[in-house]
């Protein structure tokens, strides 16, 4: 039995929160996303030096925080600053800002929240779960979480087991089975398979897909995962006379009983689409995806409501 939310025709996942409007993975971005009523809010997870899962998109700190000025001497030989080299208390001292290029200092999405303005901080998985569960209690809503195990191999090389720590926290907060309001995702297929088969997790699992060759491994993924999270471009084939044709990825996945949740829908990064509306129509309706990750949850929900799909 799946959570009823996963039986909906379309689901909306707030990608790093309402990250089109506020710095990604801050509690402020999560609060704004929550108010937009998505089905799930995403948490990317990386361990601190003292084994606290931190909600941040990457193992690096230097493209979303002021670590290079606050802890200039803590960079590694590659000139990068790593979350895993800092304790939770140290990470709390950092200021978080809009994503920028650490080499040039330039903001990645120039029309988003102004860089270095405001007072945003990093937080832990536990803090975010308590925040979302607290809002579920006070509002009567039931918005889910969608955590991602980030770079498990990197953590293992550093002598840490991110996956076990995350699964324990999820279980402690009541996320254990497919009925619970949690989807767990990972790019590392070996790790996701291990979560299902060795660690015996009964959570709803999504195999993220980055490379083309992985789109050919759906039969294998279906032995442990409940769905896939491909890059949306892996669904598109070509555009002729204003109409897109599609690869067989969605239909192949559906034949195997896998849900399809592509990433990432950005109103300020349209790629081959002429408008965000065209992007939504093409992917949600023409390509028949089951859900998607977006920096702009309000815009996706508004589109789906107009089409009576939400």
PDB file of N, CA and C in Angstrom, residues 133-237:
ATOM      1  N   UNK A 133       6.812  19.000  10.491  1.00  0.00           N
ATOM      2  CA  UNK A 133       5.798  18.293  11.297  1.00  0.00           C
ATOM      3  C   UNK A 133       5.034  19.267  12.191  1.00  0.00           C
ATOM      4  N   UNK A 134       5.739  20.278  12.716  1.00  0.00           N
ATOM      5  CA  UNK A 134       5.079  21.298  13.536  1.00  0.00           C
ATOM      6  C   UNK A 134       4.042  22.078  12.732  1.00  0.00           C
ATOM      7  N   UNK A 135       4.421  22.433  11.491  1.00  0.00           N
ATOM      8  CA  UNK A 135       3.465  23.142  10.622  1.00  0.00           C
ATOM      9  C   UNK A 135       2.303  22.232  10.236  1.00  0.00           C
ATOM     10  N   UNK A 136       2.581  20.948  10.030  1.00  0.00           N
ATOM     11  CA  UNK A 136       1.482  20.011   9.734  1.00  0.00           C
ATOM     12  C   UNK A 136       0.485  19.989  10.894  1.00  0.00           C
ATOM     13  N   UNK A 137       1.000  20.035  12.122  1.00  0.00           N
ATOM     14  CA  UNK A 137       0.116  20.010  13.299  1.00  0.00           C
ATOM     15  C   UNK A 137      -0.677  21.314  13.403  1.00  0.00           C
ATOM     16  N   UNK A 138       0.026  22.449  13.241  1.00  0.00           N
ATOM     17  CA  UNK A 138      -0.653  23.733  13.467  1.00  0.00           C
ATOM     18  C   UNK A 138      -1.590  24.128  12.330  1.00  0.00           C
ATOM     19  N   UNK A 139      -1.333  23.617  11.117  1.00  0.00           N
ATOM     20  CA  UNK A 139      -2.190  24.003   9.976  1.00  0.00           C
ATOM     21  C   UNK A 139      -3.212  22.927   9.617  1.00  0.00           C
ATOM     22  N   UNK A 140      -2.964  21.689  10.085  1.00  0.00           N
ATOM     23  CA  UNK A 140      -3.856  20.587   9.694  1.00  0.00           C
ATOM     24  C   UNK A 140      -3.533  20.023   8.318  1.00  0.00           C
ATOM     25  N   UNK A 141      -2.457  20.528   7.693  1.00  0.00           N
ATOM     26  CA  UNK A 141      -2.034  19.980   6.390  1.00  0.00           C
ATOM     27  C   UNK A 141      -1.211  18.715   6.620  1.00  0.00           C
ATOM     28  N   UNK A 142      -0.819  18.067   5.541  1.00  0.00           N
ATOM     29  CA  UNK A 142       0.008  16.872   5.676  1.00  0.00           C
ATOM     30  C   UNK A 142       1.050  16.862   4.553  1.00  0.00           C
ATOM     31  N   UNK A 143       1.996  17.783   4.654  1.00  0.00           N
ATOM     32  CA  UNK A 143       3.023  17.908   3.615  1.00  0.00           C
ATOM     33  C   UNK A 143       4.188  16.978   3.967  1.00  0.00           C
ATOM     34  N   UNK A 144       4.686  16.265   2.961  1.00  0.00           N
ATOM     35  CA  UNK A 144       5.710  15.249   3.183  1.00  0.00           C
ATOM     36  C   UNK A 144       7.122  15.767   3.009  1.00  0.00           C
ATOM     37  N   UNK A 145       8.081  14.895   3.336  1.00  0.00           N
ATOM     38  CA  UNK A 145       9.496  15.216   3.147  1.00  0.00           C
ATOM     39  C   UNK A 145      10.068  14.307   2.059  1.00  0.00           C
ATOM     40  N   UNK A 146      11.120  14.788   1.394  1.00  0.00           N
ATOM     41  CA  UNK A 146      11.683  14.059   0.248  1.00  0.00           C
ATOM     42  C   UNK A 146      13.210  14.151   0.354  1.00  0.00           C
ATOM     43  N   UNK A 147      13.808  13.451   1.355  1.00  0.00           N
ATOM     44  CA  UNK A 147      15.254  13.564   1.565  1.00  0.00           C
ATOM     45  C   UNK A 147      16.093  12.852   0.509  1.00  0.00           C
ATOM     46  N   UNK A 148      17.301  13.372   0.302  1.00  0.00           N
ATOM     47  CA  UNK A 148      18.254  12.726  -0.606  1.00  0.00           C
ATOM     48  C   UNK A 148      19.557  12.417   0.121  1.00  0.00           C
ATOM     49  N   UNK A 149      20.001  11.165  -0.011  1.00  0.00           N
ATOM     50  CA  UNK A 149      21.315  10.751   0.498  1.00  0.00           C
ATOM     51  C   UNK A 149      22.350  11.257  -0.509  1.00  0.00           C
ATOM     52  N   UNK A 150      23.167  12.220  -0.102  1.00  0.00           N
ATOM     53  CA  UNK A 150      24.142  12.844  -1.013  1.00  0.00           C
ATOM     54  C   UNK A 150      25.511  12.159  -0.943  1.00  0.00           C
ATOM     55  N   UNK A 151      26.001  11.738  -2.086  1.00  0.00           N
ATOM     56  CA  UNK A 151      27.367  11.218  -2.205  1.00  0.00           C
ATOM     57  C   UNK A 151      27.766  10.229  -1.102  1.00  0.00           C
ATOM     58  N   UNK A 152      27.043   9.094  -1.009  1.00  0.00           N
ATOM     59  CA  UNK A 152      27.362   8.112   0.036  1.00  0.00           C
ATOM     60  C   UNK A 152      28.804   7.606  -0.035  1.00  0.00           C
ATOM     61  N   UNK A 153      29.352   7.474  -1.252  1.00  0.00           N
ATOM     62  CA  UNK A 153      30.739   6.994  -1.386  1.00  0.00           C
ATOM     63  C   UNK A 153      31.743   7.961  -0.777  1.00  0.00           C
ATOM     64  N   UNK A 154      31.530   9.242  -1.015  1.00  0.00           N
ATOM     65  CA  UNK A 154      32.400  10.258  -0.415  1.00  0.00           C
ATOM     66  C   UNK A 154      32.378  10.127   1.106  1.00  0.00           C
ATOM     67  N   UNK A 155      31.185   9.986   1.676  1.00  0.00           N
ATOM     68  CA  UNK A 155      31.069   9.853   3.134  1.00  0.00           C
ATOM     69  C   UNK A 155      31.782   8.598   3.641  1.00  0.00           C
ATOM     70  N   UNK A 156      31.624   7.503   2.882  1.00  0.00           N
ATOM     71  CA  UNK A 156      32.280   6.254   3.296  1.00  0.00           C
ATOM     72  C   UNK A 156      33.803   6.407   3.307  1.00  0.00           C
ATOM     73  N   UNK A 157      34.328   7.100   2.299  1.00  0.00           N
ATOM     74  CA  UNK A 157      35.781   7.330   2.248  1.00  0.00           C
ATOM     75  C   UNK A 157      36.250   8.180   3.430  1.00  0.00           C
ATOM     76  N   UNK A 158      35.340   8.995   3.955  1.00  0.00           N
ATOM     77  CA  UNK A 158      35.655   9.833   5.118  1.00  0.00           C
ATOM     78  C   UNK A 158      35.374   9.088   6.430  1.00  0.00           C
ATOM     79  N   UNK A 159      35.005   7.798   6.304  1.00  0.00           N
ATOM     80  CA  UNK A 159      34.764   6.978   7.492  1.00  0.00           C
ATOM     81  C   UNK A 159      33.398   7.170   8.120  1.00  0.00           C
ATOM     82  N   UNK A 160      32.433   7.633   7.323  1.00  0.00           N
ATOM     83  CA  UNK A 160      31.092   7.900   7.869  1.00  0.00           C
ATOM     84  C   UNK A 160      30.011   7.167   7.080  1.00  0.00           C
ATOM     85  N   UNK A 161      28.946   6.793   7.791  1.00  0.00           N
ATOM     86  CA  UNK A 161      27.819   6.121   7.149  1.00  0.00           C
ATOM     87  C   UNK A 161      26.588   7.026   7.195  1.00  0.00           C
ATOM     88  N   UNK A 162      26.496   7.897   6.197  1.00  0.00           N
ATOM     89  CA  UNK A 162      25.398   8.866   6.118  1.00  0.00           C
ATOM     90  C   UNK A 162      24.041   8.152   6.100  1.00  0.00           C
ATOM     91  N   UNK A 163      23.943   7.091   5.296  1.00  0.00           N
ATOM     92  CA  UNK A 163      22.657   6.414   5.102  1.00  0.00           C
ATOM     93  C   UNK A 163      22.075   5.886   6.412  1.00  0.00           C
ATOM     94  N   UNK A 164      22.892   5.195   7.196  1.00  0.00           N
ATOM     95  CA  UNK A 164      22.383   4.616   8.460  1.00  0.00           C
ATOM     96  C   UNK A 164      21.910   5.709   9.416  1.00  0.00           C
ATOM     97  N   UNK A 165      22.671   6.809   9.468  1.00  0.00           N
ATOM     98  CA  UNK A 165      22.306   7.927  10.358  1.00  0.00           C
ATOM     99  C   UNK A 165      20.972   8.523   9.918  1.00  0.00           C
ATOM    100  N   UNK A 166      20.811   8.715   8.602  1.00  0.00           N
ATOM    101  CA  UNK A 166      19.557   9.303   8.080  1.00  0.00           C
ATOM    102  C   UNK A 166      18.369   8.367   8.320  1.00  0.00           C
ATOM    103  N   UNK A 167      18.536   7.085   8.016  1.00  0.00           N
ATOM    104  CA  UNK A 167      17.431   6.133   8.212  1.00  0.00           C
ATOM    105  C   UNK A 167      16.989   6.080   9.667  1.00  0.00           C
ATOM    106  N   UNK A 168      17.942   6.170  10.588  1.00  0.00           N
ATOM    107  CA  UNK A 168      17.611   6.147  12.024  1.00  0.00           C
ATOM    108  C   UNK A 168      16.797   7.380  12.394  1.00  0.00           C
ATOM    109  N   UNK A 169      17.226   8.553  11.925  1.00  0.00           N
ATOM    110  CA  UNK A 169      16.484   9.790  12.229  1.00  0.00           C
ATOM    111  C   UNK A 169      15.076   9.731  11.630  1.00  0.00           C
ATOM    112  N   UNK A 170      14.985   9.286  10.373  1.00  0.00           N
ATOM    113  CA  UNK A 170      13.663   9.183   9.737  1.00  0.00           C
ATOM    114  C   UNK A 170      12.750   8.265  10.547  1.00  0.00           C
ATOM    115  N   UNK A 171      13.276   7.112  10.961  1.00  0.00           N
ATOM    116  CA  UNK A 171      12.477   6.162  11.746  1.00  0.00           C
ATOM    117  C   UNK A 171      12.055   6.785  13.082  1.00  0.00           C
ATOM    118  N   UNK A 172      12.976   7.506  13.725  1.00  0.00           N
ATOM    119  CA  UNK A 172      12.668   8.147  15.022  1.00  0.00           C
ATOM    120  C   UNK A 172      11.527   9.149  14.896  1.00  0.00           C
ATOM    121  N   UNK A 173      11.410   9.762  13.719  1.00  0.00           N
ATOM    122  CA  UNK A 173      10.346  10.751  13.506  1.00  0.00           C
ATOM    123  C   UNK A 173       9.118  10.159  12.798  1.00  0.00           C
ATOM    124  N   UNK A 174       9.076   8.826  12.693  1.00  0.00           N
ATOM    125  CA  UNK A 174       7.866   8.177  12.191  1.00  0.00           C
ATOM    126  C   UNK A 174       7.837   7.900  10.701  1.00  0.00           C
ATOM    127  N   UNK A 175       8.984   8.002  10.030  1.00  0.00           N
ATOM    128  CA  UNK A 175       9.034   7.720   8.590  1.00  0.00           C
ATOM    129  C   UNK A 175       9.725   6.372   8.379  1.00  0.00           C
ATOM    130  N   UNK A 176       8.908   5.336   8.204  1.00  0.00           N
ATOM    131  CA  UNK A 176       9.463   3.978   8.115  1.00  0.00           C
ATOM    132  C   UNK A 176       8.960   3.195   6.916  1.00  0.00           C
ATOM    133  N   UNK A 177       7.749   3.488   6.447  1.00  0.00           N
ATOM    134  CA  UNK A 177       7.127   2.648   5.417  1.00  0.00           C
ATOM    135  C   UNK A 177       6.597   3.496   4.266  1.00  0.00           C
ATOM    136  N   UNK A 178       6.098   2.818   3.264  1.00  0.00           N
ATOM    137  CA  UNK A 178       5.512   3.507   2.102  1.00  0.00           C
ATOM    138  C   UNK A 178       4.246   4.285   2.469  1.00  0.00           C
ATOM    139  N   UNK A 179       3.628   3.930   3.588  1.00  0.00           N
ATOM    140  CA  UNK A 179       2.433   4.684   4.014  1.00  0.00           C
ATOM    141  C   UNK A 179       2.812   6.037   4.619  1.00  0.00           C
ATOM    142  N   UNK A 180       4.055   6.163   5.047  1.00  0.00           N
ATOM    143  CA  UNK A 180       4.478   7.394   5.708  1.00  0.00           C
ATOM    144  C   UNK A 180       4.824   8.449   4.665  1.00  0.00           C
ATOM    145  N   UNK A 181       4.751   9.707   5.107  1.00  0.00           N
ATOM    146  CA  UNK A 181       4.818  10.819   4.158  1.00  0.00           C
ATOM    147  C   UNK A 181       6.259  11.201   3.832  1.00  0.00           C
ATOM    148  N   UNK A 182       6.983  10.226   3.274  1.00  0.00           N
ATOM    149  CA  UNK A 182       8.408  10.425   3.022  1.00  0.00           C
ATOM    150  C   UNK A 182       8.810   9.624   1.798  1.00  0.00           C
ATOM    151  N   UNK A 183       9.566  10.266   0.909  1.00  0.00           N
ATOM    152  CA  UNK A 183      10.178   9.575  -0.230  1.00  0.00           C
ATOM    153  C   UNK A 183      11.678   9.763  -0.082  1.00  0.00           C
ATOM    154  N   UNK A 184      12.423   8.670  -0.172  1.00  0.00           N
ATOM    155  CA  UNK A 184      13.882   8.745  -0.050  1.00  0.00           C
ATOM    156  C   UNK A 184      14.511   8.570  -1.429  1.00  0.00           C
ATOM    157  N   UNK A 185      15.470   9.438  -1.767  1.00  0.00           N
ATOM    158  CA  UNK A 185      16.072   9.423  -3.104  1.00  0.00           C
ATOM    159  C   UNK A 185      17.591   9.376  -3.011  1.00  0.00           C
ATOM    160  N   UNK A 186      18.201   8.842  -4.085  1.00  0.00           N
ATOM    161  CA  UNK A 186      19.665   8.810  -4.157  1.00  0.00           C
ATOM    162  C   UNK A 186      20.081   8.590  -5.611  1.00  0.00           C
ATOM    163  N   UNK A 187      21.210   9.194  -6.017  1.00  0.00           N
ATOM    164  CA  UNK A 187      21.764   8.952  -7.355  1.00  0.00           C
ATOM    165  C   UNK A 187      22.522   7.631  -7.413  1.00  0.00           C
ATOM    166  N   UNK A 188      23.030   7.183  -6.271  1.00  0.00           N
ATOM    167  CA  UNK A 188      23.875   5.995  -6.214  1.00  0.00           C
ATOM    168  C   UNK A 188      22.999   4.740  -6.159  1.00  0.00           C
ATOM    169  N   UNK A 189      22.931   4.016  -7.272  1.00  0.00           N
ATOM    170  CA  UNK A 189      22.035   2.849  -7.365  1.00  0.00           C
ATOM    171  C   UNK A 189      22.441   1.737  -6.394  1.00  0.00           C
ATOM    172  N   UNK A 190      23.748   1.540  -6.217  1.00  0.00           N
ATOM    173  CA  UNK A 190      24.204   0.499  -5.272  1.00  0.00           C
ATOM    174  C   UNK A 190      23.708   0.808  -3.866  1.00  0.00           C
ATOM    175  N   UNK A 191      23.782   2.089  -3.498  1.00  0.00           N
ATOM    176  CA  UNK A 191      23.353   2.503  -2.156  1.00  0.00           C
ATOM    177  C   UNK A 191      21.845   2.349  -1.992  1.00  0.00           C
ATOM    178  N   UNK A 192      21.084   2.739  -3.017  1.00  0.00           N
ATOM    179  CA  UNK A 192      19.627   2.635  -2.918  1.00  0.00           C
ATOM    180  C   UNK A 192      19.191   1.161  -2.831  1.00  0.00           C
ATOM    181  N   UNK A 193      19.864   0.324  -3.612  1.00  0.00           N
ATOM    182  CA  UNK A 193      19.566  -1.115  -3.561  1.00  0.00           C
ATOM    183  C   UNK A 193      19.899  -1.677  -2.173  1.00  0.00           C
ATOM    184  N   UNK A 194      20.994  -1.216  -1.615  1.00  0.00           N
ATOM    185  CA  UNK A 194      21.387  -1.648  -0.269  1.00  0.00           C
ATOM    186  C   UNK A 194      20.352  -1.207   0.775  1.00  0.00           C
ATOM    187  N   UNK A 195      19.828   0.010   0.601  1.00  0.00           N
ATOM    188  CA  UNK A 195      18.809   0.521   1.528  1.00  0.00           C
ATOM    189  C   UNK A 195      17.601  -0.420   1.544  1.00  0.00           C
ATOM    190  N   UNK A 196      17.215  -0.884   0.368  1.00  0.00           N
ATOM    191  CA  UNK A 196      16.050  -1.777   0.275  1.00  0.00           C
ATOM    192  C   UNK A 196      16.387  -3.198   0.734  1.00  0.00           C
ATOM    193  N   UNK A 197      17.491  -3.743   0.214  1.00  0.00           N
ATOM    194  CA  UNK A 197      17.730  -5.179   0.394  1.00  0.00           C
ATOM    195  C   UNK A 197      18.519  -5.525   1.659  1.00  0.00           C
ATOM    196  N   UNK A 198      19.547  -4.742   1.962  1.00  0.00           N
ATOM    197  CA  UNK A 198      20.351  -5.064   3.160  1.00  0.00           C
ATOM    198  C   UNK A 198      19.814  -4.376   4.406  1.00  0.00           C
ATOM    199  N   UNK A 199      19.471  -3.093   4.264  1.00  0.00           N
ATOM    200  CA  UNK A 199      18.997  -2.339   5.431  1.00  0.00           C
ATOM    201  C   UNK A 199      17.496  -2.506   5.641  1.00  0.00           C
ATOM    202  N   UNK A 200      16.859  -3.199   4.690  1.00  0.00           N
ATOM    203  CA  UNK A 200      15.437  -3.608   4.811  1.00  0.00           C
ATOM    204  C   UNK A 200      14.486  -2.424   5.015  1.00  0.00           C
ATOM    205  N   UNK A 201      14.796  -1.302   4.376  1.00  0.00           N
ATOM    206  CA  UNK A 201      13.892  -0.154   4.493  1.00  0.00           C
ATOM    207  C   UNK A 201      12.641  -0.387   3.659  1.00  0.00           C
ATOM    208  N   UNK A 202      11.497  -0.015   4.215  1.00  0.00           N
ATOM    209  CA  UNK A 202      10.230  -0.127   3.487  1.00  0.00           C
ATOM    210  C   UNK A 202       9.720   1.247   3.045  1.00  0.00           C
ATOM    211  N   UNK A 203      10.635   2.227   2.988  1.00  0.00           N
ATOM    212  CA  UNK A 203      10.251   3.559   2.505  1.00  0.00           C
ATOM    213  C   UNK A 203      10.025   3.528   0.994  1.00  0.00           C
ATOM    214  N   UNK A 204       9.323   4.538   0.480  1.00  0.00           N
ATOM    215  CA  UNK A 204       9.165   4.725  -0.964  1.00  0.00           C
ATOM    216  C   UNK A 204      10.495   5.254  -1.487  1.00  0.00           C
ATOM    217  N   UNK A 205      11.125   4.522  -2.415  1.00  0.00           N
ATOM    218  CA  UNK A 205      12.467   4.866  -2.886  1.00  0.00           C
ATOM    219  C   UNK A 205      12.459   5.343  -4.339  1.00  0.00           C
ATOM    220  N   UNK A 206      13.183   6.415  -4.588  1.00  0.00           N
ATOM    221  CA  UNK A 206      13.334   6.952  -5.950  1.00  0.00           C
ATOM    222  C   UNK A 206      14.799   6.883  -6.374  1.00  0.00           C
ATOM    223  N   UNK A 207      15.036   6.216  -7.493  1.00  0.00           N
ATOM    224  CA  UNK A 207      16.375   6.150  -8.079  1.00  0.00           C
ATOM    225  C   UNK A 207      16.572   7.366  -8.985  1.00  0.00           C
ATOM    226  N   UNK A 208      17.438   8.277  -8.570  1.00  0.00           N
ATOM    227  CA  UNK A 208      17.742   9.439  -9.400  1.00  0.00           C
ATOM    228  C   UNK A 208      18.635   9.014 -10.559  1.00  0.00           C
ATOM    229  N   UNK A 209      18.445   9.665 -11.694  1.00  0.00           N
ATOM    230  CA  UNK A 209      19.171   9.297 -12.914  1.00  0.00           C
ATOM    231  C   UNK A 209      19.847  10.538 -13.485  1.00  0.00           C
ATOM    232  N   UNK A 210      21.157  10.404 -13.707  1.00  0.00           N
ATOM    233  CA  UNK A 210      21.914  11.532 -14.245  1.00  0.00           C
ATOM    234  C   UNK A 210      22.415  11.246 -15.655  1.00  0.00           C
ATOM    235  N   UNK A 211      22.846   9.998 -15.906  1.00  0.00           N
ATOM    236  CA  UNK A 211      23.509   9.686 -17.170  1.00  0.00           C
ATOM    237  C   UNK A 211      22.604   8.862 -18.084  1.00  0.00           C
ATOM    238  N   UNK A 212      22.814   9.049 -19.371  1.00  0.00           N
ATOM    239  CA  UNK A 212      21.980   8.388 -20.383  1.00  0.00           C
ATOM    240  C   UNK A 212      21.973   6.869 -20.216  1.00  0.00           C
ATOM    241  N   UNK A 213      23.140   6.293 -19.931  1.00  0.00           N
ATOM    242  CA  UNK A 213      23.224   4.818 -19.824  1.00  0.00           C
ATOM    243  C   UNK A 213      22.297   4.277 -18.727  1.00  0.00           C
ATOM    244  N   UNK A 214      22.028   5.115 -17.705  1.00  0.00           N
ATOM    245  CA  UNK A 214      21.170   4.661 -16.605  1.00  0.00           C
ATOM    246  C   UNK A 214      19.713   4.510 -17.036  1.00  0.00           C
ATOM    247  N   UNK A 215      19.332   5.219 -18.097  1.00  0.00           N
ATOM    248  CA  UNK A 215      17.939   5.108 -18.556  1.00  0.00           C
ATOM    249  C   UNK A 215      17.653   3.711 -19.114  1.00  0.00           C
ATOM    250  N   UNK A 216      18.725   2.956 -19.376  1.00  0.00           N
ATOM    251  CA  UNK A 216      18.560   1.585 -19.912  1.00  0.00           C
ATOM    252  C   UNK A 216      18.510   0.534 -18.791  1.00  0.00           C
ATOM    253  N   UNK A 217      18.595   0.982 -17.546  1.00  0.00           N
ATOM    254  CA  UNK A 217      18.672   0.031 -16.424  1.00  0.00           C
ATOM    255  C   UNK A 217      17.384  -0.045 -15.609  1.00  0.00           C
ATOM    256  N   UNK A 218      16.276   0.347 -16.222  1.00  0.00           N
ATOM    257  CA  UNK A 218      15.019   0.429 -15.468  1.00  0.00           C
ATOM    258  C   UNK A 218      14.585  -0.904 -14.881  1.00  0.00           C
ATOM    259  N   UNK A 219      14.793  -1.985 -15.621  1.00  0.00           N
ATOM    260  CA  UNK A 219      14.371  -3.302 -15.127  1.00  0.00           C
ATOM    261  C   UNK A 219      15.098  -3.626 -13.827  1.00  0.00           C
ATOM    262  N   UNK A 220      16.371  -3.298 -13.776  1.00  0.00           N
ATOM    263  CA  UNK A 220      17.142  -3.513 -12.545  1.00  0.00           C
ATOM    264  C   UNK A 220      16.640  -2.588 -11.428  1.00  0.00           C
ATOM    265  N   UNK A 221      16.439  -1.306 -11.757  1.00  0.00           N
ATOM    266  CA  UNK A 221      15.972  -0.357 -10.741  1.00  0.00           C
ATOM    267  C   UNK A 221      14.640  -0.815 -10.141  1.00  0.00           C
ATOM    268  N   UNK A 222      13.791  -1.413 -10.958  1.00  0.00           N
ATOM    269  CA  UNK A 222      12.456  -1.841 -10.494  1.00  0.00           C
ATOM    270  C   UNK A 222      12.534  -2.963  -9.462  1.00  0.00           C
ATOM    271  N   UNK A 223      13.708  -3.593  -9.311  1.00  0.00           N
ATOM    272  CA  UNK A 223      13.836  -4.657  -8.309  1.00  0.00           C
ATOM    273  C   UNK A 223      13.983  -4.096  -6.893  1.00  0.00           C
ATOM    274  N   UNK A 224      14.264  -2.779  -6.781  1.00  0.00           N
ATOM    275  CA  UNK A 224      14.395  -2.204  -5.430  1.00  0.00           C
ATOM    276  C   UNK A 224      13.742  -0.825  -5.287  1.00  0.00           C
ATOM    277  N   UNK A 225      13.552  -0.100  -6.388  1.00  0.00           N
ATOM    278  CA  UNK A 225      13.004   1.261  -6.302  1.00  0.00           C
ATOM    279  C   UNK A 225      11.520   1.281  -6.668  1.00  0.00           C
ATOM    280  N   UNK A 226      10.846   2.354  -6.234  1.00  0.00           N
ATOM    281  CA  UNK A 226       9.421   2.541  -6.551  1.00  0.00           C
ATOM    282  C   UNK A 226       9.233   3.551  -7.676  1.00  0.00           C
ATOM    283  N   UNK A 227      10.322   4.232  -8.025  1.00  0.00           N
ATOM    284  CA  UNK A 227      10.214   5.230  -9.077  1.00  0.00           C
ATOM    285  C   UNK A 227      11.592   5.720  -9.477  1.00  0.00           C
ATOM    286  N   UNK A 228      11.623   6.567 -10.500  1.00  0.00           N
ATOM    287  CA  UNK A 228      12.872   7.169 -10.961  1.00  0.00           C
ATOM    288  C   UNK A 228      12.750   8.687 -10.981  1.00  0.00           C
ATOM    289  N   UNK A 229      13.897   9.343 -10.829  1.00  0.00           N
ATOM    290  CA  UNK A 229      13.963  10.798 -10.908  1.00  0.00           C
ATOM    291  C   UNK A 229      14.966  11.194 -11.965  1.00  0.00           C
ATOM    292  N   UNK A 230      14.560  11.211 -13.249  1.00  0.00           N
ATOM    293  CA  UNK A 230      15.508  11.552 -14.317  1.00  0.00           C
ATOM    294  C   UNK A 230      15.641  13.067 -14.495  1.00  0.00           C
ATOM    295  N   UNK A 231      16.709  13.480 -15.163  1.00  0.00           N
ATOM    296  CA  UNK A 231      16.803  14.854 -15.657  1.00  0.00           C
ATOM    297  C   UNK A 231      15.725  14.988 -16.726  1.00  0.00           C
ATOM    298  N   UNK A 232      14.959  16.077 -16.684  1.00  0.00           N
ATOM    299  CA  UNK A 232      13.802  16.191 -17.590  1.00  0.00           C
ATOM    300  C   UNK A 232      14.193  16.076 -19.064  1.00  0.00           C
ATOM    301  N   UNK A 233      15.425  16.474 -19.413  1.00  0.00           N
ATOM    302  CA  UNK A 233      15.839  16.411 -20.817  1.00  0.00           C
ATOM    303  C   UNK A 233      15.943  14.970 -21.319  1.00  0.00           C
ATOM    304  N   UNK A 234      16.053  14.007 -20.388  1.00  0.00           N
ATOM    305  CA  UNK A 234      16.112  12.598 -20.786  1.00  0.00           C
ATOM    306  C   UNK A 234      14.748  12.073 -21.250  1.00  0.00           C
ATOM    307  N   UNK A 235      13.712  12.878 -21.029  1.00  0.00           N
ATOM    308  CA  UNK A 235      12.353  12.503 -21.460  1.00  0.00           C
ATOM    309  C   UNK A 235      12.067  13.055 -22.856  1.00  0.00           C
ATOM    310  N   UNK A 236      12.741  14.163 -23.195  1.00  0.00           N
ATOM    311  CA  UNK A 236      12.489  14.832 -24.478  1.00  0.00           C
ATOM    312  C   UNK A 236      13.315  14.205 -25.590  1.00  0.00           C
ATOM    313  N   UNK A 237      12.716  14.087 -26.761  1.00  0.00           N
ATOM    314  CA  UNK A 237      13.460  13.588 -27.925  1.00  0.00           C
ATOM    315  C   UNK A 237      13.821  14.764 -28.829  1.00  0.00           C
TER     316      UNK A 237
END
